[in-house]
Amino acid sequence: MEVPERLGWWRDRAGGVAWLESLPRLAEECAEHWSLRLGEPFGQGHVSLTVPVALSDGGQAVLKLNFPEEESASEADALIHWRGEGAVRLLELDRERNALLIERADPGTSLWEVGDDEEAILIAASVMARLWLRPPPDGHRFRLLAGEAERWTAQPRSDWEALGRPFEQRLVDAAAAAAGELAGSLAKLAVCHQDLQGSNVLKAQREPWLAIDPKPIVAEPAFDVASLLRDRRWSIDRAIIQRRLDLLAAELDLERDRMQGWGVVHALHWGVGSDKIEPDLVECARLLAA
């Protein structure tokens, strides 16, 4: 099996080279353990190895191998919690190998293929609403927004300082203020996807659209729209974001100001790292904070 080149950036992470080299072996071990016939890896993913597989009964599924890190550790738990309502089903799990066997969304066309922005936003909203149906389970191990937000008030500022203040301070101040204020008044909590945007919503048959690749966190629903607000960020402007806020507030009965505030916080958290910034995410924070 040839590992897609899009995963090559893991070589710069601690343990990344060893993980990349282990992927063919891990895939073969999973194939033997679960009686799978492996296809060629999907080429578009850049975080995990995903491989179409045939099951012993002739059905189709996807084998997913995650890098061993905190962000992906609870993906399987979220899929179990959602029970296939709005998201692909988890068929098998091997925590030791960080391997998931998941339902294959067929035909698997991404929401990015829907050209009308309003239609795409409403489709995504309908998927989100299904994911939020059940309260977080007792004794869960998901990360908590209340705790993460406290860290997010300090980390972007520290990284921004270390990088030489590459953009205006008002964005850092706005994100810190929003995180502090919103985290202290969280509404009803749900197991949130955190990265529900066009590439992670696929056309399917069991349900019209299904979510994939969650980065789960227990949060209020107003937080979970952050990635969607900046979806297709290469082609959005302030008017598009404002229209999305209007649509989501009406469709999901969410407070506009809370969605907007979390949007600033999340864009800056994902856009400012210890060694670089993502200019398009910083621009999204700028548009949301305007």
JSON list of C-alpha atoms in Angstrom, two decimals, residues 49-277:
[
{"chain": "A", "resi": 49, "resn": "LEU", "atom": "CA", "xyz": [-5.27, 7.34, 6.32]},
{"chain": "A", "resi": 50, "resn": "THR", "atom": "CA", "xyz": [-8.66, 6.35, 4.93]},
{"chain": "A", "resi": 51, "resn": "VAL", "atom": "CA", "xyz": [-9.08, 3.26, 2.79]},
{"chain": "A", "resi": 52, "resn": "PRO", "atom": "CA", "xyz": [-12.21, 1.92, 1.06]},
{"chain": "A", "resi": 53, "resn": "VAL", "atom": "CA", "xyz": [-12.75, -1.71, 2.02]},
{"chain": "A", "resi": 54, "resn": "ALA", "atom": "CA", "xyz": [-15.03, -4.59, 1.13]},
{"chain": "A", "resi": 55, "resn": "LEU", "atom": "CA", "xyz": [-16.53, -6.54, 4.03]},
{"chain": "A", "resi": 56, "resn": "SER", "atom": "CA", "xyz": [-16.79, -10.31, 4.16]},
{"chain": "A", "resi": 57, "resn": "ASP", "atom": "CA", "xyz": [-20.54, -10.07, 3.47]},
{"chain": "A", "resi": 58, "resn": "GLY", "atom": "CA", "xyz": [-19.93, -7.98, 0.35]},
{"chain": "A", "resi": 59, "resn": "GLY", "atom": "CA", "xyz": [-20.79, -4.66, 1.97]},
{"chain": "A", "resi": 60, "resn": "GLN", "atom": "CA", "xyz": [-18.67, -1.52, 1.71]},
{"chain": "A", "resi": 61, "resn": "ALA", "atom": "CA", "xyz": [-16.99, 0.43, 4.50]},
{"chain": "A", "resi": 62, "resn": "VAL", "atom": "CA", "xyz": [-14.00, 2.67, 5.23]},
{"chain": "A", "resi": 63, "resn": "LEU", "atom": "CA", "xyz": [-10.95, 1.80, 7.30]},
{"chain": "A", "resi": 64, "resn": "LYS", "atom": "CA", "xyz": [-9.59, 4.87, 9.07]},
{"chain": "A", "resi": 65, "resn": "LEU", "atom": "CA", "xyz": [-6.21, 4.98, 10.82]},
{"chain": "A", "resi": 66, "resn": "ASN", "atom": "CA", "xyz": [-5.64, 8.01, 13.03]},
{"chain": "A", "resi": 67, "resn": "PHE", "atom": "CA", "xyz": [-2.39, 9.44, 14.33]},
{"chain": "A", "resi": 68, "resn": "PRO", "atom": "CA", "xyz": [-2.26, 8.79, 18.11]},
{"chain": "A", "resi": 69, "resn": "GLU", "atom": "CA", "xyz": [-3.11, 12.21, 19.51]},
{"chain": "A", "resi": 70, "resn": "GLU", "atom": "CA", "xyz": [-5.67, 13.78, 21.83]},
{"chain": "A", "resi": 71, "resn": "GLU", "atom": "CA", "xyz": [-7.68, 15.43, 19.07]},
{"chain": "A", "resi": 72, "resn": "SER", "atom": "CA", "xyz": [-8.67, 12.15, 17.43]},
{"chain": "A", "resi": 73, "resn": "ALA", "atom": "CA", "xyz": [-8.79, 9.99, 20.57]},
{"chain": "A", "resi": 74, "resn": "SER", "atom": "CA", "xyz": [-12.52, 10.50, 21.17]},
{"chain": "A", "resi": 75, "resn": "GLU", "atom": "CA", "xyz": [-13.73, 10.33, 17.56]},
{"chain": "A", "resi": 76, "resn": "ALA", "atom": "CA", "xyz": [-15.01, 6.77, 18.04]},
{"chain": "A", "resi": 77, "resn": "ASP", "atom": "CA", "xyz": [-16.79, 7.73, 21.26]},
{"chain": "A", "resi": 78, "resn": "ALA", "atom": "CA", "xyz": [-18.66, 10.48, 19.41]},
{"chain": "A", "resi": 79, "resn": "LEU", "atom": "CA", "xyz": [-19.74, 8.11, 16.65]},
{"chain": "A", "resi": 80, "resn": "ILE", "atom": "CA", "xyz": [-20.95, 5.65, 19.27]},
{"chain": "A", "resi": 81, "resn": "HIS", "atom": "CA", "xyz": [-22.88, 8.41, 21.04]},
{"chain": "A", "resi": 82, "resn": "TRP", "atom": "CA", "xyz": [-24.58, 9.62, 17.85]},
{"chain": "A", "resi": 83, "resn": "ARG", "atom": "CA", "xyz": [-25.67, 6.07, 16.86]},
{"chain": "A", "resi": 84, "resn": "GLY", "atom": "CA", "xyz": [-25.68, 6.91, 13.19]},
{"chain": "A", "resi": 85, "resn": "GLU", "atom": "CA", "xyz": [-28.09, 9.83, 13.58]},
{"chain": "A", "resi": 86, "resn": "GLY", "atom": "CA", "xyz": [-26.56, 12.52, 11.40]},
{"chain": "A", "resi": 87, "resn": "ALA", "atom": "CA", "xyz": [-23.15, 10.83, 11.23]},
{"chain": "A", "resi": 88, "resn": "VAL", "atom": "CA", "xyz": [-21.59, 7.70, 9.78]},
{"chain": "A", "resi": 89, "resn": "ARG", "atom": "CA", "xyz": [-21.87, 4.61, 11.96]},
{"chain": "A", "resi": 90, "resn": "LEU", "atom": "CA", "xyz": [-18.93, 3.03, 13.74]},
{"chain": "A", "resi": 91, "resn": "LEU", "atom": "CA", "xyz": [-18.77, -0.64, 12.76]},
{"chain": "A", "resi": 92, "resn": "GLU", "atom": "CA", "xyz": [-15.59, -1.77, 14.54]},
{"chain": "A", "resi": 93, "resn": "LEU", "atom": "CA", "xyz": [-12.93, -0.19, 16.74]},
{"chain": "A", "resi": 94, "resn": "ASP", "atom": "CA", "xyz": [-9.33, -1.09, 17.63]},
{"chain": "A", "resi": 95, "resn": "ARG", "atom": "CA", "xyz": [-8.04, 1.51, 20.09]},
{"chain": "A", "resi": 96, "resn": "GLU", "atom": "CA", "xyz": [-4.58, -0.03, 20.24]},
{"chain": "A", "resi": 97, "resn": "ARG", "atom": "CA", "xyz": [-4.08, 0.60, 16.52]},
{"chain": "A", "resi": 98, "resn": "ASN", "atom": "CA", "xyz": [-6.12, 3.84, 16.50]},
{"chain": "A", "resi": 99, "resn": "ALA", "atom": "CA", "xyz": [-8.23, 2.13, 13.85]},
{"chain": "A", "resi": 100, "resn": "LEU", "atom": "CA", "xyz": [-11.89, 2.68, 13.06]},
{"chain": "A", "resi": 101, "resn": "LEU", "atom": "CA", "xyz": [-14.05, 0.74, 10.64]},
{"chain": "A", "resi": 102, "resn": "ILE", "atom": "CA", "xyz": [-16.83, 3.08, 9.65]},
{"chain": "A", "resi": 103, "resn": "GLU", "atom": "CA", "xyz": [-19.86, 3.14, 7.42]},
{"chain": "A", "resi": 104, "resn": "ARG", "atom": "CA", "xyz": [-19.16, 4.34, 3.90]},
{"chain": "A", "resi": 105, "resn": "ALA", "atom": "CA", "xyz": [-21.29, 7.26, 2.76]},
{"chain": "A", "resi": 106, "resn": "ASP", "atom": "CA", "xyz": [-22.37, 6.52, -0.79]},
{"chain": "A", "resi": 107, "resn": "PRO", "atom": "CA", "xyz": [-22.02, 8.27, -3.20]},
{"chain": "A", "resi": 108, "resn": "GLY", "atom": "CA", "xyz": [-19.91, 10.35, -0.80]},
{"chain": "A", "resi": 109, "resn": "THR", "atom": "CA", "xyz": [-20.19, 13.66, -2.64]},
{"chain": "A", "resi": 110, "resn": "SER", "atom": "CA", "xyz": [-19.16, 16.47, -0.32]},
{"chain": "A", "resi": 111, "resn": "LEU", "atom": "CA", "xyz": [-21.37, 19.40, 0.59]},
{"chain": "A", "resi": 112, "resn": "TRP", "atom": "CA", "xyz": [-18.90, 21.61, -1.28]},
{"chain": "A", "resi": 113, "resn": "GLU", "atom": "CA", "xyz": [-20.54, 20.34, -4.48]},
{"chain": "A", "resi": 114, "resn": "VAL", "atom": "CA", "xyz": [-23.74, 22.19, -3.55]},
{"chain": "A", "resi": 115, "resn": "GLY", "atom": "CA", "xyz": [-23.26, 25.49, -5.33]},
{"chain": "A", "resi": 116, "resn": "ASP", "atom": "CA", "xyz": [-25.90, 27.56, -3.55]},
{"chain": "A", "resi": 117, "resn": "ASP", "atom": "CA", "xyz": [-24.50, 28.78, -0.24]},
{"chain": "A", "resi": 118, "resn": "GLU", "atom": "CA", "xyz": [-27.86, 29.13, 1.50]},
{"chain": "A", "resi": 119, "resn": "GLU", "atom": "CA", "xyz": [-28.87, 25.59, 0.54]},
{"chain": "A", "resi": 120, "resn": "ALA", "atom": "CA", "xyz": [-25.53, 24.22, 1.76]},
{"chain": "A", "resi": 121, "resn": "ILE", "atom": "CA", "xyz": [-25.78, 26.03, 5.10]},
{"chain": "A", "resi": 122, "resn": "LEU", "atom": "CA", "xyz": [-29.30, 24.72, 5.70]},
{"chain": "A", "resi": 123, "resn": "ILE", "atom": "CA", "xyz": [-28.23, 21.16, 4.87]},
{"chain": "A", "resi": 124, "resn": "ALA", "atom": "CA", "xyz": [-25.35, 21.42, 7.34]},
{"chain": "A", "resi": 125, "resn": "ALA", "atom": "CA", "xyz": [-27.70, 22.88, 9.95]},
{"chain": "A", "resi": 126, "resn": "SER", "atom": "CA", "xyz": [-30.03, 19.90, 9.60]},
{"chain": "A", "resi": 127, "resn": "VAL", "atom": "CA", "xyz": [-27.12, 17.51, 10.17]},
{"chain": "A", "resi": 128, "resn": "MET", "atom": "CA", "xyz": [-25.93, 19.45, 13.22]},
{"chain": "A", "resi": 129, "resn": "ALA", "atom": "CA", "xyz": [-29.40, 19.40, 14.77]},
{"chain": "A", "resi": 130, "resn": "ARG", "atom": "CA", "xyz": [-29.38, 15.59, 14.65]},
{"chain": "A", "resi": 131, "resn": "LEU", "atom": "CA", "xyz": [-25.98, 15.40, 16.30]},
{"chain": "A", "resi": 132, "resn": "TRP", "atom": "CA", "xyz": [-27.20, 17.53, 19.20]},
{"chain": "A", "resi": 133, "resn": "LEU", "atom": "CA", "xyz": [-30.28, 15.42, 19.97]},
{"chain": "A", "resi": 134, "resn": "ARG", "atom": "CA", "xyz": [-28.88, 13.54, 22.98]},
{"chain": "A", "resi": 135, "resn": "PRO", "atom": "CA", "xyz": [-27.24, 15.10, 26.04]},
{"chain": "A", "resi": 136, "resn": "PRO", "atom": "CA", "xyz": [-23.64, 14.09, 26.76]},
{"chain": "A", "resi": 137, "resn": "PRO", "atom": "CA", "xyz": [-23.50, 10.66, 28.41]},
{"chain": "A", "resi": 138, "resn": "ASP", "atom": "CA", "xyz": [-22.71, 10.32, 32.10]},
{"chain": "A", "resi": 139, "resn": "GLY", "atom": "CA", "xyz": [-19.04, 9.74, 32.79]},
{"chain": "A", "resi": 140, "resn": "HIS", "atom": "CA", "xyz": [-17.95, 10.76, 29.30]},
{"chain": "A", "resi": 141, "resn": "ARG", "atom": "CA", "xyz": [-14.32, 11.46, 28.44]},
{"chain": "A", "resi": 142, "resn": "PHE", "atom": "CA", "xyz": [-14.88, 14.20, 25.87]},
{"chain": "A", "resi": 143, "resn": "ARG", "atom": "CA", "xyz": [-13.03, 17.48, 26.21]},
{"chain": "A", "resi": 144, "resn": "LEU", "atom": "CA", "xyz": [-15.08, 20.28, 27.78]},
{"chain": "A", "resi": 145, "resn": "LEU", "atom": "CA", "xyz": [-15.46, 23.67, 26.13]},
{"chain": "A", "resi": 146, "resn": "ALA", "atom": "CA", "xyz": [-15.45, 25.34, 29.54]},
{"chain": "A", "resi": 147, "resn": "GLY", "atom": "CA", "xyz": [-11.91, 24.10, 30.16]},
{"chain": "A", "resi": 148, "resn": "GLU", "atom": "CA", "xyz": [-10.65, 24.56, 26.62]},
{"chain": "A", "resi": 149, "resn": "ALA", "atom": "CA", "xyz": [-11.88, 28.15, 26.44]},
{"chain": "A", "resi": 150, "resn": "GLU", "atom": "CA", "xyz": [-9.80, 29.08, 29.47]},
{"chain": "A", "resi": 151, "resn": "ARG", "atom": "CA", "xyz": [-6.71, 27.86, 27.65]},
{"chain": "A", "resi": 152, "resn": "TRP", "atom": "CA", "xyz": [-7.78, 29.57, 24.43]},
{"chain": "A", "resi": 153, "resn": "THR", "atom": "CA", "xyz": [-7.83, 32.96, 26.15]},
{"chain": "A", "resi": 154, "resn": "ALA", "atom": "CA", "xyz": [-4.08, 32.73, 26.77]},
{"chain": "A", "resi": 155, "resn": "GLN", "atom": "CA", "xyz": [-2.51, 30.54, 24.09]},
{"chain": "A", "resi": 156, "resn": "PRO", "atom": "CA", "xyz": [-3.26, 32.63, 20.97]},
{"chain": "A", "resi": 157, "resn": "ARG", "atom": "CA", "xyz": [-1.91, 35.73, 22.70]},
{"chain": "A", "resi": 158, "resn": "SER", "atom": "CA", "xyz": [1.28, 33.94, 23.74]},
{"chain": "A", "resi": 159, "resn": "ASP", "atom": "CA", "xyz": [1.81, 32.53, 20.24]},
{"chain": "A", "resi": 160, "resn": "TRP", "atom": "CA", "xyz": [0.98, 35.90, 18.67]},
{"chain": "A", "resi": 161, "resn": "GLU", "atom": "CA", "xyz": [3.63, 37.58, 20.82]},
{"chain": "A", "resi": 162, "resn": "ALA", "atom": "CA", "xyz": [6.21, 34.89, 19.99]},
{"chain": "A", "resi": 163, "resn": "LEU", "atom": "CA", "xyz": [5.55, 35.29, 16.26]},
{"chain": "A", "resi": 164, "resn": "GLY", "atom": "CA", "xyz": [6.23, 39.03, 16.42]},
{"chain": "A", "resi": 165, "resn": "ARG", "atom": "CA", "xyz": [2.64, 40.32, 16.53]},
{"chain": "A", "resi": 166, "resn": "PRO", "atom": "CA", "xyz": [1.87, 39.49, 12.88]},
{"chain": "A", "resi": 167, "resn": "PHE", "atom": "CA", "xyz": [-1.62, 41.05, 12.92]},
{"chain": "A", "resi": 168, "resn": "GLU", "atom": "CA", "xyz": [-3.61, 43.61, 14.87]},
{"chain": "A", "resi": 169, "resn": "GLN", "atom": "CA", "xyz": [-3.91, 43.22, 18.64]},
{"chain": "A", "resi": 170, "resn": "ARG", "atom": "CA", "xyz": [-7.63, 43.95, 18.64]},
{"chain": "A", "resi": 171, "resn": "LEU", "atom": "CA", "xyz": [-8.32, 40.45, 17.25]},
{"chain": "A", "resi": 172, "resn": "VAL", "atom": "CA", "xyz": [-6.41, 38.79, 20.07]},
{"chain": "A", "resi": 173, "resn": "ASP", "atom": "CA", "xyz": [-8.21, 40.99, 22.60]},
{"chain": "A", "resi": 174, "resn": "ALA", "atom": "CA", "xyz": [-11.60, 40.25, 21.02]},
{"chain": "A", "resi": 175, "resn": "ALA", "atom": "CA", "xyz": [-11.04, 36.49, 21.09]},
{"chain": "A", "resi": 176, "resn": "ALA", "atom": "CA", "xyz": [-9.88, 36.51, 24.72]},
{"chain": "A", "resi": 177, "resn": "ALA", "atom": "CA", "xyz": [-12.82, 38.66, 25.82]},
{"chain": "A", "resi": 178, "resn": "ALA", "atom": "CA", "xyz": [-15.35, 36.51, 23.96]},
{"chain": "A", "resi": 179, "resn": "ALA", "atom": "CA", "xyz": [-13.93, 33.24, 25.31]},
{"chain": "A", "resi": 180, "resn": "GLY", "atom": "CA", "xyz": [-14.00, 34.51, 28.87]},
{"chain": "A", "resi": 181, "resn": "GLU", "atom": "CA", "xyz": [-17.52, 35.91, 28.64]},
{"chain": "A", "resi": 182, "resn": "LEU", "atom": "CA", "xyz": [-19.14, 33.05, 26.72]},
{"chain": "A", "resi": 183, "resn": "ALA", "atom": "CA", "xyz": [-17.53, 30.22, 28.68]},
{"chain": "A", "resi": 184, "resn": "GLY", "atom": "CA", "xyz": [-19.04, 31.60, 31.86]},
{"chain": "A", "resi": 185, "resn": "SER", "atom": "CA", "xyz": [-22.59, 31.42, 30.56]},
{"chain": "A", "resi": 186, "resn": "LEU", "atom": "CA", "xyz": [-22.83, 28.23, 28.52]},
{"chain": "A", "resi": 187, "resn": "ALA", "atom": "CA", "xyz": [-26.26, 27.13, 27.35]},
{"chain": "A", "resi": 188, "resn": "LYS", "atom": "CA", "xyz": [-27.50, 23.52, 27.16]},
{"chain": "A", "resi": 189, "resn": "LEU", "atom": "CA", "xyz": [-24.58, 21.25, 26.28]},
{"chain": "A", "resi": 190, "resn": "ALA", "atom": "CA", "xyz": [-24.23, 18.65, 23.52]},
{"chain": "A", "resi": 191, "resn": "VAL", "atom": "CA", "xyz": [-21.54, 16.44, 22.03]},
{"chain": "A", "resi": 192, "resn": "CYS", "atom": "CA", "xyz": [-20.42, 18.79, 19.27]},
{"chain": "A", "resi": 193, "resn": "HIS", "atom": "CA", "xyz": [-18.60, 17.92, 16.04]},
{"chain": "A", "resi": 194, "resn": "GLN", "atom": "CA", "xyz": [-16.35, 21.04, 16.05]},
{"chain": "A", "resi": 195, "resn": "ASP", "atom": "CA", "xyz": [-15.35, 20.76, 12.37]},
{"chain": "A", "resi": 196, "resn": "LEU", "atom": "CA", "xyz": [-18.65, 20.44, 10.56]},
{"chain": "A", "resi": 197, "resn": "GLN", "atom": "CA", "xyz": [-18.02, 22.16, 7.24]},
{"chain": "A", "resi": 198, "resn": "GLY", "atom": "CA", "xyz": [-18.45, 21.22, 3.61]},
{"chain": "A", "resi": 199, "resn": "SER", "atom": "CA", "xyz": [-15.72, 18.62, 3.27]},
{"chain": "A", "resi": 200, "resn": "ASN", "atom": "CA", "xyz": [-16.98, 16.76, 6.36]},
{"chain": "A", "resi": 201, "resn": "VAL", "atom": "CA", "xyz": [-20.61, 16.41, 5.25]},
{"chain": "A", "resi": 202, "resn": "LEU", "atom": "CA", "xyz": [-21.14, 13.71, 2.62]},
{"chain": "A", "resi": 203, "resn": "LYS", "atom": "CA", "xyz": [-24.11, 12.72, 0.51]},
{"chain": "A", "resi": 204, "resn": "ALA", "atom": "CA", "xyz": [-25.40, 9.29, 1.53]},
{"chain": "A", "resi": 205, "resn": "GLN", "atom": "CA", "xyz": [-28.30, 6.88, 1.13]},
{"chain": "A", "resi": 206, "resn": "ARG", "atom": "CA", "xyz": [-29.27, 5.86, 4.67]},
{"chain": "A", "resi": 207, "resn": "GLU", "atom": "CA", "xyz": [-29.74, 9.55, 5.40]},
{"chain": "A", "resi": 208, "resn": "PRO", "atom": "CA", "xyz": [-29.49, 12.30, 2.78]},
{"chain": "A", "resi": 209, "resn": "TRP", "atom": "CA", "xyz": [-26.27, 13.67, 4.33]},
{"chain": "A", "resi": 210, "resn": "LEU", "atom": "CA", "xyz": [-23.91, 12.31, 6.98]},
{"chain": "A", "resi": 211, "resn": "ALA", "atom": "CA", "xyz": [-21.11, 13.91, 8.98]},
{"chain": "A", "resi": 212, "resn": "ILE", "atom": "CA", "xyz": [-17.61, 12.45, 9.12]},
{"chain": "A", "resi": 213, "resn": "ASP", "atom": "CA", "xyz": [-14.32, 13.28, 10.89]},
{"chain": "A", "resi": 214, "resn": "PRO", "atom": "CA", "xyz": [-15.53, 14.84, 14.14]},
{"chain": "A", "resi": 215, "resn": "LYS", "atom": "CA", "xyz": [-13.18, 16.49, 16.60]},
{"chain": "A", "resi": 216, "resn": "PRO", "atom": "CA", "xyz": [-15.66, 16.07, 19.45]},
{"chain": "A", "resi": 217, "resn": "ILE", "atom": "CA", "xyz": [-16.03, 18.40, 22.38]},
{"chain": "A", "resi": 218, "resn": "VAL", "atom": "CA", "xyz": [-18.85, 18.91, 24.86]},
{"chain": "A", "resi": 219, "resn": "ALA", "atom": "CA", "xyz": [-20.00, 22.43, 24.17]},
{"chain": "A", "resi": 220, "resn": "GLU", "atom": "CA", "xyz": [-23.04, 24.56, 23.57]},
{"chain": "A", "resi": 221, "resn": "PRO", "atom": "CA", "xyz": [-24.51, 24.33, 20.05]},
{"chain": "A", "resi": 222, "resn": "ALA", "atom": "CA", "xyz": [-23.69, 27.98, 19.32]},
{"chain": "A", "resi": 223, "resn": "PHE", "atom": "CA", "xyz": [-20.02, 27.00, 19.44]},
{"chain": "A", "resi": 224, "resn": "ASP", "atom": "CA", "xyz": [-20.43, 24.15, 16.96]},
{"chain": "A", "resi": 225, "resn": "VAL", "atom": "CA", "xyz": [-21.27, 26.42, 14.03]},
{"chain": "A", "resi": 226, "resn": "ALA", "atom": "CA", "xyz": [-17.83, 28.09, 14.09]},
{"chain": "A", "resi": 227, "resn": "SER", "atom": "CA", "xyz": [-16.31, 26.00, 11.29]},
{"chain": "A", "resi": 228, "resn": "LEU", "atom": "CA", "xyz": [-19.46, 26.35, 9.20]},
{"chain": "A", "resi": 229, "resn": "LEU", "atom": "CA", "xyz": [-19.45, 30.14, 9.47]},
{"chain": "A", "resi": 230, "resn": "ARG", "atom": "CA", "xyz": [-16.07, 30.24, 7.75]},
{"chain": "A", "resi": 231, "resn": "ASP", "atom": "CA", "xyz": [-16.71, 27.37, 5.31]},
{"chain": "A", "resi": 232, "resn": "ARG", "atom": "CA", "xyz": [-15.28, 27.85, 1.80]},
{"chain": "A", "resi": 233, "resn": "ARG", "atom": "CA", "xyz": [-13.16, 30.53, 3.41]},
{"chain": "A", "resi": 234, "resn": "TRP", "atom": "CA", "xyz": [-11.26, 31.15, 0.19]},
{"chain": "A", "resi": 235, "resn": "SER", "atom": "CA", "xyz": [-14.36, 32.85, -1.25]},
{"chain": "A", "resi": 236, "resn": "ILE", "atom": "CA", "xyz": [-16.28, 34.46, 1.61]},
{"chain": "A", "resi": 237, "resn": "ASP", "atom": "CA", "xyz": [-16.70, 38.04, 2.73]},
{"chain": "A", "resi": 238, "resn": "ARG", "atom": "CA", "xyz": [-18.43, 39.79, 5.61]},
{"chain": "A", "resi": 239, "resn": "ALA", "atom": "CA", "xyz": [-21.81, 39.83, 3.86]},
{"chain": "A", "resi": 240, "resn": "ILE", "atom": "CA", "xyz": [-21.74, 36.05, 3.38]},
{"chain": "A", "resi": 241, "resn": "ILE", "atom": "CA", "xyz": [-20.84, 35.47, 7.02]},
{"chain": "A", "resi": 242, "resn": "GLN", "atom": "CA", "xyz": [-23.61, 37.79, 8.19]},
{"chain": "A", "resi": 243, "resn": "ARG", "atom": "CA", "xyz": [-26.13, 35.97, 6.01]},
{"chain": "A", "resi": 244, "resn": "ARG", "atom": "CA", "xyz": [-24.98, 32.63, 7.44]},
{"chain": "A", "resi": 245, "resn": "LEU", "atom": "CA", "xyz": [-25.44, 33.96, 10.95]},
{"chain": "A", "resi": 246, "resn": "ASP", "atom": "CA", "xyz": [-28.98, 35.03, 10.07]},
{"chain": "A", "resi": 247, "resn": "LEU", "atom": "CA", "xyz": [-29.81, 31.62, 8.56]},
{"chain": "A", "resi": 248, "resn": "LEU", "atom": "CA", "xyz": [-28.38, 29.61, 11.45]},
{"chain": "A", "resi": 249, "resn": "ALA", "atom": "CA", "xyz": [-30.00, 31.78, 14.10]},
{"chain": "A", "resi": 250, "resn": "ALA", "atom": "CA", "xyz": [-33.40, 31.24, 12.49]},
{"chain": "A", "resi": 251, "resn": "GLU", "atom": "CA", "xyz": [-32.97, 27.56, 11.59]},
{"chain": "A", "resi": 252, "resn": "LEU", "atom": "CA", "xyz": [-31.37, 26.36, 14.84]},
{"chain": "A", "resi": 253, "resn": "ASP", "atom": "CA", "xyz": [-32.78, 28.91, 17.29]},
{"chain": "A", "resi": 254, "resn": "LEU", "atom": "CA", "xyz": [-29.32, 30.04, 18.37]},
{"chain": "A", "resi": 255, "resn": "GLU", "atom": "CA", "xyz": [-28.20, 33.42, 19.66]},
{"chain": "A", "resi": 256, "resn": "ARG", "atom": "CA", "xyz": [-26.45, 35.33, 16.91]},
{"chain": "A", "resi": 257, "resn": "ASP", "atom": "CA", "xyz": [-23.98, 37.07, 19.20]},
{"chain": "A", "resi": 258, "resn": "ARG", "atom": "CA", "xyz": [-22.86, 33.79, 20.77]},
{"chain": "A", "resi": 259, "resn": "MET", "atom": "CA", "xyz": [-22.27, 32.17, 17.39]},
{"chain": "A", "resi": 260, "resn": "GLN", "atom": "CA", "xyz": [-20.31, 35.19, 16.23]},
{"chain": "A", "resi": 261, "resn": "GLY", "atom": "CA", "xyz": [-18.22, 35.34, 19.40]},
{"chain": "A", "resi": 262, "resn": "TRP", "atom": "CA", "xyz": [-17.31, 31.66, 19.31]},
{"chain": "A", "resi": 263, "resn": "GLY", "atom": "CA", "xyz": [-16.54, 32.06, 15.62]},
{"chain": "A", "resi": 264, "resn": "VAL", "atom": "CA", "xyz": [-13.84, 34.63, 16.44]},
{"chain": "A", "resi": 265, "resn": "VAL", "atom": "CA", "xyz": [-12.42, 32.47, 19.24]},
{"chain": "A", "resi": 266, "resn": "HIS", "atom": "CA", "xyz": [-12.27, 29.29, 17.18]},
{"chain": "A", "resi": 267, "resn": "ALA", "atom": "CA", "xyz": [-10.87, 30.88, 14.02]},
{"chain": "A", "resi": 268, "resn": "LEU", "atom": "CA", "xyz": [-8.03, 32.44, 15.97]},
{"chain": "A", "resi": 269, "resn": "HIS", "atom": "CA", "xyz": [-7.38, 29.30, 18.01]},
{"chain": "A", "resi": 270, "resn": "TRP", "atom": "CA", "xyz": [-6.99, 27.24, 14.84]},
{"chain": "A", "resi": 271, "resn": "GLY", "atom": "CA", "xyz": [-5.31, 30.06, 12.94]},
{"chain": "A", "resi": 272, "resn": "VAL", "atom": "CA", "xyz": [-2.45, 30.90, 15.30]},
{"chain": "A", "resi": 273, "resn": "GLY", "atom": "CA", "xyz": [0.09, 28.22, 16.16]},
{"chain": "A", "resi": 274, "resn": "SER", "atom": "CA", "xyz": [3.36, 28.18, 18.02]},
{"chain": "A", "resi": 275, "resn": "ASP", "atom": "CA", "xyz": [5.39, 28.42, 14.81]},
{"chain": "A", "resi": 276, "resn": "LYS", "atom": "CA", "xyz": [3.10, 29.92, 12.16]},
{"chain": "A", "resi": 277, "resn": "ILE", "atom": "CA", "xyz": [-0.23, 31.54, 11.41]}
]
